[in-house]
Coordinates of C-alpha atoms and ligand atoms in Angstrom, one line a residue:
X1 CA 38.0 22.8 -2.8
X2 CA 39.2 19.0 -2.3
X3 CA 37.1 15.9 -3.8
X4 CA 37.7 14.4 -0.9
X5 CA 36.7 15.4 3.1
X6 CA 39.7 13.7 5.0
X7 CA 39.0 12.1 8.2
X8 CA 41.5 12.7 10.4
X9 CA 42.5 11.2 14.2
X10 CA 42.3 14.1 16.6
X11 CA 45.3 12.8 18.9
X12 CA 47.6 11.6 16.1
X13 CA 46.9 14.0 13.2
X14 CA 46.9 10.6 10.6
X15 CA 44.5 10.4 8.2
X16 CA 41.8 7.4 9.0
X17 CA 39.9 8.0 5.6
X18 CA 39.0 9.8 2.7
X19 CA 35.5 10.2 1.3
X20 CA 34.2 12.0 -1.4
X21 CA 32.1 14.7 -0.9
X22 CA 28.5 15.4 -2.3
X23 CA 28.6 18.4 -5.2
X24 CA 26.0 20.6 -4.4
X25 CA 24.6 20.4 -8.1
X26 CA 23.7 16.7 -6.9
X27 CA 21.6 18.0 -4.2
X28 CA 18.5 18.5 -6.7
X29 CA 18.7 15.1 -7.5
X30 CA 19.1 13.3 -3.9
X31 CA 16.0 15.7 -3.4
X32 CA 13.7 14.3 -5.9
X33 CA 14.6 10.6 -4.8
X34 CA 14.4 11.0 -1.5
X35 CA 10.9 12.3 -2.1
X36 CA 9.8 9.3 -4.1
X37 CA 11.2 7.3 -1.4
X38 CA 8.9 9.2 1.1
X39 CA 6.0 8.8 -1.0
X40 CA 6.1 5.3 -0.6
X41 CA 7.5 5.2 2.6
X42 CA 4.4 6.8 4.0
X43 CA 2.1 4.7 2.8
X44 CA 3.8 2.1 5.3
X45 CA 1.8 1.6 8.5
X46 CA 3.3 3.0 11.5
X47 CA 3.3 -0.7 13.1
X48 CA 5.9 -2.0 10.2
X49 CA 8.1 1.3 9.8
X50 CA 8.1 0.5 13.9
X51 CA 9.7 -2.7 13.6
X52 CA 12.2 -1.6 11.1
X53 CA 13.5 -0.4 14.3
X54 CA 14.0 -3.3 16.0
X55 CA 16.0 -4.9 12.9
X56 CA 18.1 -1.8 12.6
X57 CA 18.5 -2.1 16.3
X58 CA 20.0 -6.0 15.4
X59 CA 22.4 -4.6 12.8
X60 CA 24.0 -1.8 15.6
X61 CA 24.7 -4.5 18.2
X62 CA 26.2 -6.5 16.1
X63 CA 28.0 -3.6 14.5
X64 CA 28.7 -1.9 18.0
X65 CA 32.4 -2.6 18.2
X66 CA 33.6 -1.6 15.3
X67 CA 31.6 1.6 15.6
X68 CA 32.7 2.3 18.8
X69 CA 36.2 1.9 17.1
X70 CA 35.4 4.2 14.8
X71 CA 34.0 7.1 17.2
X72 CA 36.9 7.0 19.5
X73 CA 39.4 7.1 16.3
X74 CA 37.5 10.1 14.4
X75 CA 36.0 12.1 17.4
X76 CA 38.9 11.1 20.2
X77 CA 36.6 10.4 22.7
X78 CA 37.4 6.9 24.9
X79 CA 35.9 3.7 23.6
X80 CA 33.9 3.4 26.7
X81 CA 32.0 6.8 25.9
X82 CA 31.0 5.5 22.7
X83 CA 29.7 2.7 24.6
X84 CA 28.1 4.4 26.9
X85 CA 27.3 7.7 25.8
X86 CA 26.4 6.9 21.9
X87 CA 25.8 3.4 21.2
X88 CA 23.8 2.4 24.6
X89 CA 21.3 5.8 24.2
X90 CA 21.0 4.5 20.5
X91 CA 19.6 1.4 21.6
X92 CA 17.6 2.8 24.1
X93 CA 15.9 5.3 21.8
X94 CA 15.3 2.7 19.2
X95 CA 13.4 0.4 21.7
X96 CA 11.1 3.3 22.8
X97 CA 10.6 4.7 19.7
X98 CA 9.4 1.2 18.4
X99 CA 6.7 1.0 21.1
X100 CA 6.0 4.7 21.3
X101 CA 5.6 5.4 17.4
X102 CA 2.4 3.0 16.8
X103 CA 0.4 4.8 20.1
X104 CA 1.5 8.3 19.6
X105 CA 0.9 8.7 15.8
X106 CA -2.7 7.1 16.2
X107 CA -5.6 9.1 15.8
X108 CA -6.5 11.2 18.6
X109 CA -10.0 12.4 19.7
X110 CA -10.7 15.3 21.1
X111 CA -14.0 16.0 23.1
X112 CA -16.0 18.6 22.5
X113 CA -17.3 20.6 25.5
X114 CA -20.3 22.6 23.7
X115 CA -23.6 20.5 24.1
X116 CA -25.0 22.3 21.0
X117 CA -22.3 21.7 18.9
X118 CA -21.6 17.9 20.1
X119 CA -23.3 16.6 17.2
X120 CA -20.1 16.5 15.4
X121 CA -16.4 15.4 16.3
X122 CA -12.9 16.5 16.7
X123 CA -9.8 14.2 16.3
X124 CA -6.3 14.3 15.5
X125 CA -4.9 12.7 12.5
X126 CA -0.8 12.9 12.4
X127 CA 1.2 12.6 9.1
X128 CA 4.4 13.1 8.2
X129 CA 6.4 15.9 7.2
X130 CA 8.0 15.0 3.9
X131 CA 11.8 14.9 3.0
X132 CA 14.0 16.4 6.2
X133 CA 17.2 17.5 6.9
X134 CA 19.0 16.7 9.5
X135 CA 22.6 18.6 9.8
X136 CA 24.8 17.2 12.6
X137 CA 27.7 18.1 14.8
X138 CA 30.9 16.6 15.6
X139 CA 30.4 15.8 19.5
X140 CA 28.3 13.2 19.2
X141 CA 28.7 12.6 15.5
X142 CA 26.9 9.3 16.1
X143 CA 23.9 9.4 18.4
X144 CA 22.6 13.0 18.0
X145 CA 22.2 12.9 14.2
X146 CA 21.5 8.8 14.8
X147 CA 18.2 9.8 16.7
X148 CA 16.7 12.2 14.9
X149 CA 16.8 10.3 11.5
X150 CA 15.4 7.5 13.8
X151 CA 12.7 9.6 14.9
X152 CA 12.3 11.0 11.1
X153 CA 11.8 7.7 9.6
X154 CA 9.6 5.6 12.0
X155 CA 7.0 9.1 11.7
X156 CA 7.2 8.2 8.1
X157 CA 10.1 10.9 6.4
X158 CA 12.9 10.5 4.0
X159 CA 16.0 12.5 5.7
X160 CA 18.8 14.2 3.8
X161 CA 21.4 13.8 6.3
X162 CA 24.7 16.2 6.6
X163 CA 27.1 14.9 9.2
X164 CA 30.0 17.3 10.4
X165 CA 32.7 17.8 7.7
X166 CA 34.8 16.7 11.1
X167 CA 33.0 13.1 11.5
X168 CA 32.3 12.5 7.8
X169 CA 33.5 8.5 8.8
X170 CA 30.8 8.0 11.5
X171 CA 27.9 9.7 8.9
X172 CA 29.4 7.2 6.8
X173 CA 28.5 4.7 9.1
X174 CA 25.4 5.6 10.0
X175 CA 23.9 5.4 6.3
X176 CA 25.7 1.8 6.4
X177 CA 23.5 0.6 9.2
X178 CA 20.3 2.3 7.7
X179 CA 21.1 0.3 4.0
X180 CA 21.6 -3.2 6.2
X181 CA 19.3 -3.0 8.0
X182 CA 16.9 -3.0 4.5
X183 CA 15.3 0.3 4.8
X184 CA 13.8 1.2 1.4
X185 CA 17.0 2.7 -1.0
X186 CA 17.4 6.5 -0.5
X187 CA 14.7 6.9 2.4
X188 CA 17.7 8.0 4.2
X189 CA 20.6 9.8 2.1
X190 CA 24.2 11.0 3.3
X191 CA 25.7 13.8 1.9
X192 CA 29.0 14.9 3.2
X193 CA 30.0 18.3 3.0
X194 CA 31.1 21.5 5.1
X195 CA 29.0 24.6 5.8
X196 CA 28.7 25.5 2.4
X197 CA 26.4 22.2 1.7
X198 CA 24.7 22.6 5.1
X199 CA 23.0 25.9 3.2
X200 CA 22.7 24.4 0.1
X201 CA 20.2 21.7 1.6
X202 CA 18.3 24.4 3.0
X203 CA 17.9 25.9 -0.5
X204 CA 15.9 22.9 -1.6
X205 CA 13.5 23.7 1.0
X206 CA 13.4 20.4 3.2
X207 CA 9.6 20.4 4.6
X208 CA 11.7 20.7 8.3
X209 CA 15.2 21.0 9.0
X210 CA 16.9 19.5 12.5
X211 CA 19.7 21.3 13.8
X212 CA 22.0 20.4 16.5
X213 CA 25.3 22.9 16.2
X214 CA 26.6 26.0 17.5
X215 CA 24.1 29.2 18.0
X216 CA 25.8 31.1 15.4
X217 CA 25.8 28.5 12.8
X218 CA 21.4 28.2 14.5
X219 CA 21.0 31.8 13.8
X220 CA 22.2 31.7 10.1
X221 CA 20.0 28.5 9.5
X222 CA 17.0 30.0 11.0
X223 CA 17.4 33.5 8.5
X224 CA 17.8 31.1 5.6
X225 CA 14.6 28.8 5.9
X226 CA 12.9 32.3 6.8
X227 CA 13.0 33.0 3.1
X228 CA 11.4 29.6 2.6
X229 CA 9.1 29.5 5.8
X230 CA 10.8 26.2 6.7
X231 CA 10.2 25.4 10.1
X232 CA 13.8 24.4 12.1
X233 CA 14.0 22.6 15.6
X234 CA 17.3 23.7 17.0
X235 CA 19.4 22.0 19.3
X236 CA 22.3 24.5 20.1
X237 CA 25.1 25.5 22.9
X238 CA 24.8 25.6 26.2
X239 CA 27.0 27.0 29.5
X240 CA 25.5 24.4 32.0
X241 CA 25.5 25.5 35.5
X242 CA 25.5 23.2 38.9
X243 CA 24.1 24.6 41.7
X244 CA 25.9 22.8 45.1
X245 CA 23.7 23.5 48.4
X246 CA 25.5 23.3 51.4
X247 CA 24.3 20.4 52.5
X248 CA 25.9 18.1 49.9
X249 CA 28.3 15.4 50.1
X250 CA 31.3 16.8 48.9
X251 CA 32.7 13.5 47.4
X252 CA 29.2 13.0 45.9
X253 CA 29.6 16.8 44.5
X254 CA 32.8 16.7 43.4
X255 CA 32.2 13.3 41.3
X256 CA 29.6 14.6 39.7
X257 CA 31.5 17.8 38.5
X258 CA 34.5 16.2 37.5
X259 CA 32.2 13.6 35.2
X260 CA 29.9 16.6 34.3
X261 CA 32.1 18.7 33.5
X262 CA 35.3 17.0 31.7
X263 CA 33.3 13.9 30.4
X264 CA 34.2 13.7 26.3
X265 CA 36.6 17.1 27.5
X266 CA 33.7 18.8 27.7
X267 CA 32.8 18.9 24.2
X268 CA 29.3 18.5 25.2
X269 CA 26.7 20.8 24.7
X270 CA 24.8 19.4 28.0
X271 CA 28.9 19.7 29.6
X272 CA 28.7 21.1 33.6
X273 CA 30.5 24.6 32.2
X274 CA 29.6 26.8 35.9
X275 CA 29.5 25.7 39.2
X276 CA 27.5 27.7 41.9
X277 CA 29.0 26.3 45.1
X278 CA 28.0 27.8 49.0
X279 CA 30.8 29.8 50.4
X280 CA 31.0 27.7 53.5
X281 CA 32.2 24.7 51.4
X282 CA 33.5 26.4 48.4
X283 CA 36.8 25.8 49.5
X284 CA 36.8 22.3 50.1
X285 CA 35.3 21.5 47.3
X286 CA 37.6 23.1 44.9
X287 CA 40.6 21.0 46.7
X288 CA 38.8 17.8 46.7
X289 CA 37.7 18.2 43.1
X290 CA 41.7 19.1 41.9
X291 CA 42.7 16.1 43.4
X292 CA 39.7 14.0 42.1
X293 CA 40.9 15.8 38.5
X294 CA 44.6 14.6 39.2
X295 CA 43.1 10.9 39.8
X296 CA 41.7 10.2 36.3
X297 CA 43.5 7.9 34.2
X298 CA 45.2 9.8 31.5
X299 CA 43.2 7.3 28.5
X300 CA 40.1 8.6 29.7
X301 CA 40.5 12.1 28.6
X302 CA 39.6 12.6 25.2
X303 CA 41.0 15.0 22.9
X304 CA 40.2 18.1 21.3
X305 CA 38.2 17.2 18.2
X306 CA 38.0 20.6 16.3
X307 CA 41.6 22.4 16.2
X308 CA 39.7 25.9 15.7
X309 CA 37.9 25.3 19.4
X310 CA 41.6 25.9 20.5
X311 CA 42.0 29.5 20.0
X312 CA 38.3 29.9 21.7
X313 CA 39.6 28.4 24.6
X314 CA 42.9 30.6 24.3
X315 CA 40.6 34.1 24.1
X316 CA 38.8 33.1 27.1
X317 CA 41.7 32.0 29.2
X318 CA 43.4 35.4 28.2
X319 CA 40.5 37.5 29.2
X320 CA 40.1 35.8 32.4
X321 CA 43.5 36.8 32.8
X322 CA 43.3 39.9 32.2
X323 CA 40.8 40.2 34.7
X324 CA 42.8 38.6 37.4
X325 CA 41.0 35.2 38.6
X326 CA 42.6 32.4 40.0
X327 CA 43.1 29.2 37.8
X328 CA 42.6 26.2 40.5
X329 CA 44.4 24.3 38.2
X330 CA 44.6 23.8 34.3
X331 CA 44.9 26.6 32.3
X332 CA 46.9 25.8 29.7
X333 CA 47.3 22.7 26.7
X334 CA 49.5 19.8 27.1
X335 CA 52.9 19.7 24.8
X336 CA 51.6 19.0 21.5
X337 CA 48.2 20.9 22.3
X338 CA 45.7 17.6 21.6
X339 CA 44.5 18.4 24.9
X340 CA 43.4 21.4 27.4
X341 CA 44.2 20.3 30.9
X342 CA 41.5 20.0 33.0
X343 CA 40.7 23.3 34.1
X344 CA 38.8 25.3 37.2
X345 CA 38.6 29.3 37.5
X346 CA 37.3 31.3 39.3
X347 CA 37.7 34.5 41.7
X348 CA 35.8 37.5 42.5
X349 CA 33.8 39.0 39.7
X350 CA 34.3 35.4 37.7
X351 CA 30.5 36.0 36.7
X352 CA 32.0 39.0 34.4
X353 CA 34.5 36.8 32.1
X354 CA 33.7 35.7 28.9
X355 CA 34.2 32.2 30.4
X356 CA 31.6 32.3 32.8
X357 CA 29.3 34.0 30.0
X358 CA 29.7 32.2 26.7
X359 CA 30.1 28.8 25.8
X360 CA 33.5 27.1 25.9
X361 CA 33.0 24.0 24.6
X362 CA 36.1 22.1 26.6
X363 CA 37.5 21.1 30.0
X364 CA 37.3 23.9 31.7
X365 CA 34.9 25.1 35.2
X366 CA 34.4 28.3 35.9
X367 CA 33.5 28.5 39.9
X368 CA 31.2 31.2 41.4
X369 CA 30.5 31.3 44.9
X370 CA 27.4 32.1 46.9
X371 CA 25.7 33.2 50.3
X372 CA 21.9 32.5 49.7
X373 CA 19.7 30.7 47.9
X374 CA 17.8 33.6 45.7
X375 CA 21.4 34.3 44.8
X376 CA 22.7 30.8 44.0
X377 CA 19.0 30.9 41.7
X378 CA 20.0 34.1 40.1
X379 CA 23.6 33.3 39.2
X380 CA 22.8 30.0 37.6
X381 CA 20.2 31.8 35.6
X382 CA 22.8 34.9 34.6
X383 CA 23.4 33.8 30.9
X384 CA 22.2 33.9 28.0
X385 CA 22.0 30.4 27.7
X386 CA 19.3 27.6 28.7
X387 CA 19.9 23.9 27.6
X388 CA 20.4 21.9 30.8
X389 CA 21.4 22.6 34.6
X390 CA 22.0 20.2 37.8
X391 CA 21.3 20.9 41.8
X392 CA 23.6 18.7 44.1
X393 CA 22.1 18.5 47.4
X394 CA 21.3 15.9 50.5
X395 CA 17.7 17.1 50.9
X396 CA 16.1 16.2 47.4
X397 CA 13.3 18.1 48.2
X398 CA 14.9 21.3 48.7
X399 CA 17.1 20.5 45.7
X400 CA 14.1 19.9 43.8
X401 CA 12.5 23.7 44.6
X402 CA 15.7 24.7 43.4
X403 CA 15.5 23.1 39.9
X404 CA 12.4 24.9 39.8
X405 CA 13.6 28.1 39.9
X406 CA 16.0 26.9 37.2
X407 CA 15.6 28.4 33.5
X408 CA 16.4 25.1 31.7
X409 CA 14.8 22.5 29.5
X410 CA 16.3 20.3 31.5
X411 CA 17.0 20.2 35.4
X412 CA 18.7 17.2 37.3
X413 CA 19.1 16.9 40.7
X414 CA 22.0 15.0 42.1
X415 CA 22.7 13.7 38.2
X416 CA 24.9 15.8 35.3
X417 CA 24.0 15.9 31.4
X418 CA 22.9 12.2 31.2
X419 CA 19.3 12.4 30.8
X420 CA 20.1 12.7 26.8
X421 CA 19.9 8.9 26.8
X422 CA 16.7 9.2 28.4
X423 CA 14.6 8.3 25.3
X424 CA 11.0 9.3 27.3
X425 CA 11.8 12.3 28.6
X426 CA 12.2 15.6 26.1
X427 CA 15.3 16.9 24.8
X428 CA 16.1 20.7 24.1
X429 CA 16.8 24.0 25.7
X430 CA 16.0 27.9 25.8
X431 CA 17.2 31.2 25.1
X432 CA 20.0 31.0 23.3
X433 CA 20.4 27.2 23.6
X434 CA 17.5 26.8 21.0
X435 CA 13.9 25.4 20.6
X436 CA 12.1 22.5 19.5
X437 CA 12.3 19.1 21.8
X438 CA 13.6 15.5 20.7
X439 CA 12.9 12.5 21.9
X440 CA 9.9 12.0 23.7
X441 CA 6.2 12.1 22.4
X442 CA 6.7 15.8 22.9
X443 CA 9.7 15.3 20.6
X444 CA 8.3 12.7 18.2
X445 CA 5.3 15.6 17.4
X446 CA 8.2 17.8 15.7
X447 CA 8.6 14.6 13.1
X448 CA 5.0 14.5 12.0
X449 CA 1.8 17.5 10.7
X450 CA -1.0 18.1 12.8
X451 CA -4.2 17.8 11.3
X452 CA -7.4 18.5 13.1
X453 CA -10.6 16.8 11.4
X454 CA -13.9 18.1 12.8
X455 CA -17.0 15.8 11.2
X456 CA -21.0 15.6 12.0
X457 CA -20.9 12.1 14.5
X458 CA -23.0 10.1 11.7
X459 CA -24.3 10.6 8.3
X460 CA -28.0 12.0 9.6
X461 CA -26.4 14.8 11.6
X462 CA -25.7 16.5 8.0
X463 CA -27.1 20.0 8.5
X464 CA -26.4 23.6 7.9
X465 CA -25.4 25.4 10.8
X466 CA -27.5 28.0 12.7
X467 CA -24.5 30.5 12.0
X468 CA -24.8 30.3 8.3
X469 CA -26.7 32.9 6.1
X470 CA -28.9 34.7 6.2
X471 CA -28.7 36.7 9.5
X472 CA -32.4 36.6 11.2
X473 CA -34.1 37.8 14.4
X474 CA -34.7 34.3 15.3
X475 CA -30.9 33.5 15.1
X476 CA -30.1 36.6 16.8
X477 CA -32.7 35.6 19.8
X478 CA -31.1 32.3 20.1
X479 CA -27.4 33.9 20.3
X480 CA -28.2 36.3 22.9
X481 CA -29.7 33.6 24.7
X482 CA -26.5 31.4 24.0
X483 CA -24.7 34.3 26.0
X484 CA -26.9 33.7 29.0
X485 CA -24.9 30.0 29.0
X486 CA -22.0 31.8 30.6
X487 CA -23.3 33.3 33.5
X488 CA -21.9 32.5 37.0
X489 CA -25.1 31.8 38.5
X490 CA -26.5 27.9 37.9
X491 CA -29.4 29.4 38.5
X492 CA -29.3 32.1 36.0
X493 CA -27.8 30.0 33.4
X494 CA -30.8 26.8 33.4
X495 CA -33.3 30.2 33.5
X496 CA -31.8 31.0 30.3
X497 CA -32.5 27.3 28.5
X498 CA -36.3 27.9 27.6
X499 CA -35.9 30.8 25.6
X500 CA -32.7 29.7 23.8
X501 CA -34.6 26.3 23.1
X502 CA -37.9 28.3 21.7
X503 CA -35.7 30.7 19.8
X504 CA -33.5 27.5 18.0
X505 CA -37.5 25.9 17.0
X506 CA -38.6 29.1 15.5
X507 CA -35.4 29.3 13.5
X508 CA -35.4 26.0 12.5
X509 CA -39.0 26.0 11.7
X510 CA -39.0 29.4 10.2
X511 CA -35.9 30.7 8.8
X512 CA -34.4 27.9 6.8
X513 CA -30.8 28.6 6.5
X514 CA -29.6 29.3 2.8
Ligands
NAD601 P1 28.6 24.0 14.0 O1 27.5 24.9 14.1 O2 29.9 24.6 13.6 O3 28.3 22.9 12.9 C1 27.2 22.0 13.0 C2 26.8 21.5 11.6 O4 26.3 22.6 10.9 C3 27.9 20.9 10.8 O5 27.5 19.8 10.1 C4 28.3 22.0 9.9 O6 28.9 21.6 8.7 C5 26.9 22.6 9.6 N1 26.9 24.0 9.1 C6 27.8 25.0 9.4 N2 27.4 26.2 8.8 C7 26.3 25.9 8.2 C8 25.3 26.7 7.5 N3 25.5 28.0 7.2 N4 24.2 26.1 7.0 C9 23.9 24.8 7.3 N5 24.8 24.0 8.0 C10 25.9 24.6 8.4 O7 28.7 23.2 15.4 P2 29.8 22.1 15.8 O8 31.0 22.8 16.1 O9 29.8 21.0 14.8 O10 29.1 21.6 17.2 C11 29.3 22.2 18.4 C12 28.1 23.0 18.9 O11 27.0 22.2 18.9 C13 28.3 23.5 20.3 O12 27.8 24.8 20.4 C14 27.4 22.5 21.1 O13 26.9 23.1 22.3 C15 26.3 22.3 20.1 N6 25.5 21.1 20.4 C16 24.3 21.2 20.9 C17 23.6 20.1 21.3 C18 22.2 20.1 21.8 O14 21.6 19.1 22.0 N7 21.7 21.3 22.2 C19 24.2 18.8 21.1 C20 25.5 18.8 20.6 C21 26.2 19.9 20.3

């Protein structure tokens, strides 16, 4: 194995960069620092680790150009969709998690509904996890691994953070912003690595680790922190489908699939992968979207990041082949095979191919088409996958009961993929697609322990408890009479008061509890 992880442009093939990977017998040691760092980390109060943000948030604007920069030259994707779709949710998630970290990781009390046992009291007390990992993809190699450490840190972790061995520039840049913006030295730690390292982290048994990746590489994570009982939230594929009722606004519609599905080439996990479209405008649509494909500008097409996502791609536009759809358009790579044209299949029994089933990962839609609602439901819902999906519709409402029938962890109606940026609102899928939620209060709970403190109210309401030993006829009267508590009747249950009352005196009075 090289010393170095090359960074290389995706459309050119040139080198941008070398940098020297992290030896896995170094792991041990980032380890014990980044625990140390934690220890002391924690002791910070929420309010200051919260406006850490908001410096950190300083250094990214002023270092947004030249990041942006670096994103479109490592990943490929347009400037503008490091703008827009990695630097701008950055900031957004920063802001919220500034104000949201002080009032979600506060105490929280929770009332008691027994009268006899409301002499004491319940709360909440959050803390945080401990050293994390966080191991990151390619697609957004900025803002997906970007906001979980966020999320890590302000809850009061240290991260041990593995960017793709495909980005390894942008995790680069990433620990840059974290050291100048003065976070405390090795709270957060970049190692760079493949696979191989990926494992090796899990090894030293982070307290949690945060996946966002393919299902496969989910799946082997998940059977190695078994053997630990490490907890993993995972953020994995996903074969997005858009349901199009027939009473949409076909150039509405068909801008929405053609950002949905070809935005970054549709190397994004949240990517609009299916469309379920009405047969009385199926046709139309197709033709409006191929000429709506055929009006981008060719700079805002990205290009292929990963060269091994080609031959994916290649298998499943051979099977569909094989099995005789139509391609719309697309189909095949451009000369030097930096890009998939844009592509749209579909044809009867399209719901069969492997390209309709599993996860493609680039510019391609494959197109069902359908009669009736309960059909367009159960289409939509006929993979194994469940990360995000989209209704397209005039009537919102009907649109709306729809998404409802939608297995998802996200629905949109008339919108495609963006809500990621959405810091408030959860981020994370089902089936196959994963578990766990980010962003959020939902999502920040996955960064901290739950621990549930039950005390008497004050210092006089020390007493045993009538459950404690020894077992006595008194205690057993006043139990029974505890039952009587549950009955429907109002009437039955205030009947029932005097003789619990009597029966709690005597056992007080009589059978001191041991
Ligand atoms: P990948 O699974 O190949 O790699 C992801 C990361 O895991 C990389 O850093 C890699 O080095 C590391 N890794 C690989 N093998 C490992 C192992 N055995 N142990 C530990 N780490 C290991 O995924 P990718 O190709 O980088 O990303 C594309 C996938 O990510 C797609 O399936 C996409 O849908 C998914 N994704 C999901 C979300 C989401 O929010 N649900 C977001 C972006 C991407």
């Amino acid at each position: 194995m090289t010393e170095n992880i090359i960074s290389r442009n995706p459309m050119t093939g040139s080198i941008l960069k070398e940098i020297p990977r992290a030896p896995t017998s170094e792991l041990g040691e980032v380890f014990r620092r980044s625990a140390r760092a934690q220890a002391d980390w924690a002791k910070v109060p929420v309010k200051v680790r919260a406006k850490k943000l908001i410096q950190l948030r300083e250094v990214l604007v002023r270092k947004a150009d030249s990041l942006a920069e670096t994103i479109h030259l490592e990943n490929g994707k347009p400037e503008f969709e490091a703008y827009s779709c990695e630097i701008l949710p950055a900031l957004e998630l920063l802001t919220f998690c500034a104000s949201l970290a002080p009032r979600a990781l506060k105490n929280k009390s929770i009332s008691i509904r027994n009268p006899f046992l409301a002499y004491r009291k319940s709360y909440l007390n959050f803390w945080p996890l401990g050293t994390v990992a966080v191991i990151a993809p390619w697609n957004y190699p900025f803002f997906l691994a970007f906001g979980d450490i966020v999320m890590a840190v302000v809850a009061g972790n240290s991260v041990v953070f593995k960017p793709s061995e495909y980005t390894p520039w942008v995790g680069q840049r990433i620990q840059e912003l974290f050291d100048e913006a003065g976070f405390p030295v090795d709270l957060v730690q970049t190692v760079q690595g493949d696979g191989s390292l990926g494992a090796a982290i899990i090894d030293h048994k982070p307290a949690k680790v945060f996946f966002t990746g393919s299902v496969r590489t989910g799946k082997a994570i998940m059977a190695q922190a078994a053997q630990y009982l490490i907890p993993v939230v995972l953020e994995l594929g996903g074969k997005d489908a858009m349901v199009i009722l027939p009473d949409s606004d076909l150039d509405y519609a068909t801008s929405a699939a053609l950002w949905g599905g070809f935005t970054n080439s549709g190397q994004v996990c949240a990517s609009t992968e299916r469309i379920i479209v009405h047969d009385s405008i199926a046709d139309s649509f197709i033709e409006q979207l191929k000429e709506k494909i055929a009006r981008v500008p060719a700079d805002n097409w990205g290009a292929i990041t990963m060269d091994k996502q080609k031959s994916v791609y290649d298998g499943q536009i051979r099977d569909a082949k094989d099995r005789g759809m139509t391609f719309y358009c697309g189909g095949e790579f451009n000369s030097d095979r930096t890009q998939l044209n844009p592509t749209l299949v579909g044809g009867h029994g399209i719901e069969e191919t492997q390209i309709y089933q599993e996860e493609t990962f680039g510019p391609v839609i494959a197109i069902a088409k359908y009669h009736t609602i309960p059909e367009a439901i159960q289409k939509a819902n006929g993979t194994k996958y469940g990360l995000l999906a989209s209704v397209i519709g005039r009537d919102v409402s009907l649109a709306e009961s729809v998404a409802r029938e939608l297995q998802a962890g996200t629905v949109l109606v008339n919108e495609v993929a963006f809500s990621a940026g959405l810091p408030e609102t959860p981020w994370g899928g089902l089936k196959d697609s994963g578990f766990g939620r980010k962003h959020s209060e939902i999502g920040m709970m996955e960064f901290v322990n739950v621990r549930h403190i039950n005390r008497p109210r004050f210092s006089f309401l020390n007493m045993k408890s009538i459950w404690w030993f020894p077992y006595t006829p008194y205690q057993r009267e006043a139990f029974r009479a505890w039952f009587q508590l549950y009955r429907a009747s109002p009437i039955d249950r205030l009947k029932a008061i005097p003789h619990l009352l009597w029966n709690l005196l005597q056992l007080l009075k009589r059978e001191p509890r041991i």
